């Protein structure tokens, strides 16, 4: 069954305040999205990858993909105004015979091969699978205008959603085709559109290290975690363990 990956990487990175567009952000001197792209390159269950970014970065990304020897990145296409627009462009660029679609944020460099494989395998039994982790802090809902608490949510039923998110191609295409008008704030992940179809979305235990690079402090945390991983890889032992 043909499996294609869509990597949305067309965010402006406004919340990062790093002075660098998110698509060209480097972590430990390496383009952030290369970390995930290498995981997909090495995953035997993935056939090819569609990278979605801004047009002005096509050349940089073409060069980076070639320099890194990434053979599975078959297309680099233009993103849209919102994340959902970017994913929608990615869906339109998929091959006709693709049956499984994995969507992974380019801003999550700490995804593991194990999580990717587990999510794809689980998608043989479910038409929508999302990685997520149980919420650790207490979460309250507040009136955004007055900043007063309106209610405290039951933490035991709350999950923080990550990517990868994996779908049967016909389901995610239908979900996007029927998405209708909506703001970026409503469509912050892909599964929400599948939920609207009434299709069950299965949760796969994610990884607390699989953080999304959104604000400046995430860069510091991710670089530390990535250094730890490469130290593990080089001498078989994790630093500080
Ligand atoms: O904005 P957010 O942090 O949710 O973005 C998640 C991912 O979606 C990032 O990898 C970002 O580059 C991507 N994105 C996109 N097109 C947009 C906005 C975000 O591809 N218009």
XYZ file of C-alpha atoms and ligand atoms in Angstrom:
262
model
C 0.000 0.000 0.000
C 1.568 3.259 -1.092
C 2.252 5.670 1.767
C 3.136 9.321 1.222
C 4.179 11.931 3.749
C 3.187 15.608 3.688
C 5.438 17.990 5.631
C 3.880 21.423 6.149
C 6.751 23.882 6.613
C 5.252 27.109 5.344
C 4.631 28.886 8.646
C 6.001 32.380 9.074
C 7.489 31.625 12.473
C 6.121 34.919 13.827
C 5.943 33.515 17.377
C 9.547 32.343 17.186
C 11.052 35.816 17.124
C 14.230 34.215 15.790
C 14.753 36.611 12.903
C 14.709 33.572 10.602
C 11.729 32.211 8.692
C 10.667 28.899 10.179
C 11.505 27.052 6.955
C 15.168 28.037 7.247
C 15.540 27.694 11.008
C 18.570 25.672 12.046
C 18.941 23.555 15.171
C 22.492 22.618 16.086
C 23.582 24.020 12.685
C 21.206 21.807 10.692
C 17.944 22.842 9.035
C 15.193 21.948 11.504
C 13.046 20.003 9.031
C 15.981 17.840 7.915
C 15.773 15.891 11.167
C 12.268 14.627 10.390
C 13.028 14.217 6.684
C 15.893 11.855 7.582
C 13.542 9.786 9.744
C 11.144 9.378 6.786
C 14.033 8.636 4.428
C 15.049 5.736 6.687
C 11.512 4.424 7.273
C 10.811 1.399 5.103
C 7.041 1.985 5.336
C 7.243 5.401 3.626
C 7.363 5.671 -0.156
C 7.830 9.374 -0.738
C 7.561 12.848 0.754
C 5.906 16.111 -0.311
C 7.522 19.150 1.296
C 5.326 22.255 1.548
C 7.074 25.585 1.954
C 7.142 29.132 0.642
C 8.102 29.650 -2.997
C 11.057 31.860 -2.115
C 12.704 28.944 -0.284
C 12.358 26.346 -3.041
C 15.989 26.717 -4.130
C 17.373 26.449 -0.605
C 15.313 23.353 0.040
C 16.164 21.735 -3.275
C 19.853 22.204 -2.484
C 19.418 20.940 1.101
C 17.539 17.835 -0.016
C 20.192 17.018 -2.607
C 23.076 17.689 -0.202
C 21.489 15.395 2.385
C 20.894 12.674 -0.232
C 17.167 12.514 0.501
C 15.757 10.414 -2.336
C 12.190 10.236 -1.029
C 11.468 13.973 -1.264
C 9.773 13.893 -4.660
C 8.024 17.248 -4.573
C 8.561 20.669 -3.061
C 5.373 22.691 -3.368
C 4.015 26.043 -2.294
C 2.171 26.468 1.017
C -0.862 28.604 1.786
C -1.940 31.309 4.177
C -2.918 28.887 6.960
C -1.588 25.470 7.927
C -4.775 23.882 6.581
C -4.221 25.619 3.224
C -0.673 24.239 3.129
C -1.830 20.691 3.890
C -4.606 21.042 1.331
C -1.978 21.903 -1.312
C 0.001 18.870 -0.171
C -3.033 16.598 -0.571
C -3.531 17.877 -4.128
C 0.077 16.943 -4.930
C -0.218 13.297 -3.818
C 0.036 10.433 -6.294
C -3.291 8.933 -7.359
C -2.377 5.473 -6.076
C -1.518 6.628 -2.529
C -3.609 4.840 0.071
C -2.065 6.094 3.345
C -1.189 9.738 4.040
C 1.046 10.731 6.948
C 1.117 14.415 7.878
C 3.975 15.657 10.034
C 4.838 19.219 11.034
C 8.236 20.296 9.764
C 8.552 22.019 13.126
C 8.722 18.685 15.029
C 12.319 17.539 14.576
C 12.293 15.044 17.454
C 9.910 12.526 15.943
C 11.254 8.966 16.054
C 11.231 6.198 13.480
C 9.412 4.005 15.997
C 6.537 6.490 16.375
C 6.251 6.862 12.592
C 6.176 3.092 12.013
C 3.719 2.459 14.857
C 1.362 5.163 13.525
C 1.434 3.758 9.985
C 0.851 0.201 11.201
C -2.085 1.292 13.361
C -3.588 3.034 10.345
C -4.158 -0.382 8.790
C -6.829 -0.924 11.472
C -8.150 2.651 11.794
C -8.728 5.256 9.118
C -7.321 8.040 11.295
C -4.485 7.786 13.820
C -2.917 10.637 15.792
C 0.052 10.728 18.132
C -0.800 12.420 21.426
C 0.383 12.520 25.027
C -1.641 12.882 28.245
C -1.745 16.493 29.402
C 0.533 17.033 32.405
C -0.472 20.464 33.774
C -3.879 21.558 35.007
C -5.740 23.253 32.168
C -8.327 25.970 32.721
C -10.654 27.640 30.289
C -10.803 31.419 30.564
C -12.698 34.376 29.225
C -10.077 35.746 26.823
C -11.276 39.327 27.325
C -11.352 39.531 31.121
C -8.793 36.760 31.745
C -10.968 35.186 34.406
C -11.390 31.446 34.713
C -14.639 30.028 33.370
C -13.931 26.388 34.207
C -11.296 23.823 35.075
C -11.095 20.925 32.669
C -10.868 17.301 33.774
C -7.221 16.566 33.090
C -7.712 12.797 33.029
C -9.475 13.014 29.666
C -7.207 15.587 27.995
C -4.546 14.747 25.420
C -2.016 17.059 23.846
C -2.023 16.318 20.173
C 1.126 15.937 18.103
C 2.056 14.821 14.658
C 2.498 12.360 12.968
C -1.163 12.038 12.065
C -1.911 9.240 9.615
C -5.052 8.763 7.513
C -6.562 6.645 4.817
C -6.140 8.850 1.751
C -9.820 8.885 0.798
C -10.820 9.940 4.330
C -8.425 12.877 4.700
C -9.160 14.042 1.146
C -12.895 13.958 1.861
C -12.355 15.748 5.188
C -10.496 18.564 3.438
C -12.951 18.696 0.535
C -15.781 19.240 3.044
C -13.858 21.574 5.336
C -15.852 24.661 4.396
C -14.997 28.082 5.686
C -13.152 28.267 8.962
C -10.434 30.159 10.678
C -6.862 28.998 11.210
C -7.690 28.810 14.931
C -10.313 26.125 14.266
C -8.097 23.926 12.089
C -4.883 23.637 14.077
C -4.526 19.963 13.225
C -5.805 17.655 10.495
C -7.733 15.213 12.646
C -10.279 17.889 13.581
C -11.610 17.765 10.027
C -11.938 13.974 10.177
C -13.755 14.270 13.516
C -16.274 16.552 11.777
C -17.042 13.724 9.350
C -17.906 11.522 12.331
C -15.030 9.154 11.584
C -13.330 7.773 14.751
C -9.825 9.072 15.373
C -7.536 6.643 17.202
C -4.937 7.968 19.643
C -1.466 6.450 19.643
C 0.737 7.240 22.655
C 3.134 9.900 21.412
C 6.396 11.034 22.899
C 6.890 13.963 25.300
C 10.162 14.731 23.515
C 8.337 15.196 20.202
C 7.885 18.929 20.793
C 6.826 21.523 18.240
C 9.177 24.451 17.752
C 6.890 27.433 18.261
C 8.598 29.943 20.550
C 12.216 30.767 21.335
C 12.544 28.523 24.376
C 11.531 25.506 22.276
C 14.735 26.011 20.266
C 16.869 25.695 23.403
C 15.011 22.592 24.575
C 15.092 20.934 21.139
C 18.807 21.576 20.671
C 19.530 20.023 24.064
C 17.370 16.988 23.284
C 18.920 16.590 19.820
C 22.428 16.751 21.308
C 21.412 14.066 23.789
C 20.120 11.869 20.984
C 23.295 12.175 18.921
C 25.388 11.417 22.026
C 23.255 8.311 22.550
C 23.810 7.343 18.935
C 27.564 7.826 19.063
C 28.494 5.903 22.201
C 25.394 3.891 22.974
C 24.811 5.700 26.233
C 22.713 8.734 27.025
C 24.413 11.671 28.686
C 23.305 12.009 32.291
C 21.793 8.530 32.529
O 1.486 27.382 13.194
P 1.784 26.021 13.737
O 2.894 26.061 14.743
O 0.626 25.230 14.166
O 2.429 25.261 12.487
C 2.602 23.870 12.461
C 3.301 23.500 11.169
O 2.513 23.958 10.060
C 4.691 24.133 11.030
O 5.591 23.150 10.546
C 4.460 25.243 10.047
O 5.597 25.551 9.247
C 3.321 24.707 9.184
N 2.518 25.754 8.545
C 2.357 25.735 7.150
N 1.656 26.742 6.534
C 1.127 27.753 7.242
C 1.249 27.770 8.648
C 1.950 26.755 9.279
O 2.865 24.827 6.490
N 0.477 28.710 6.593
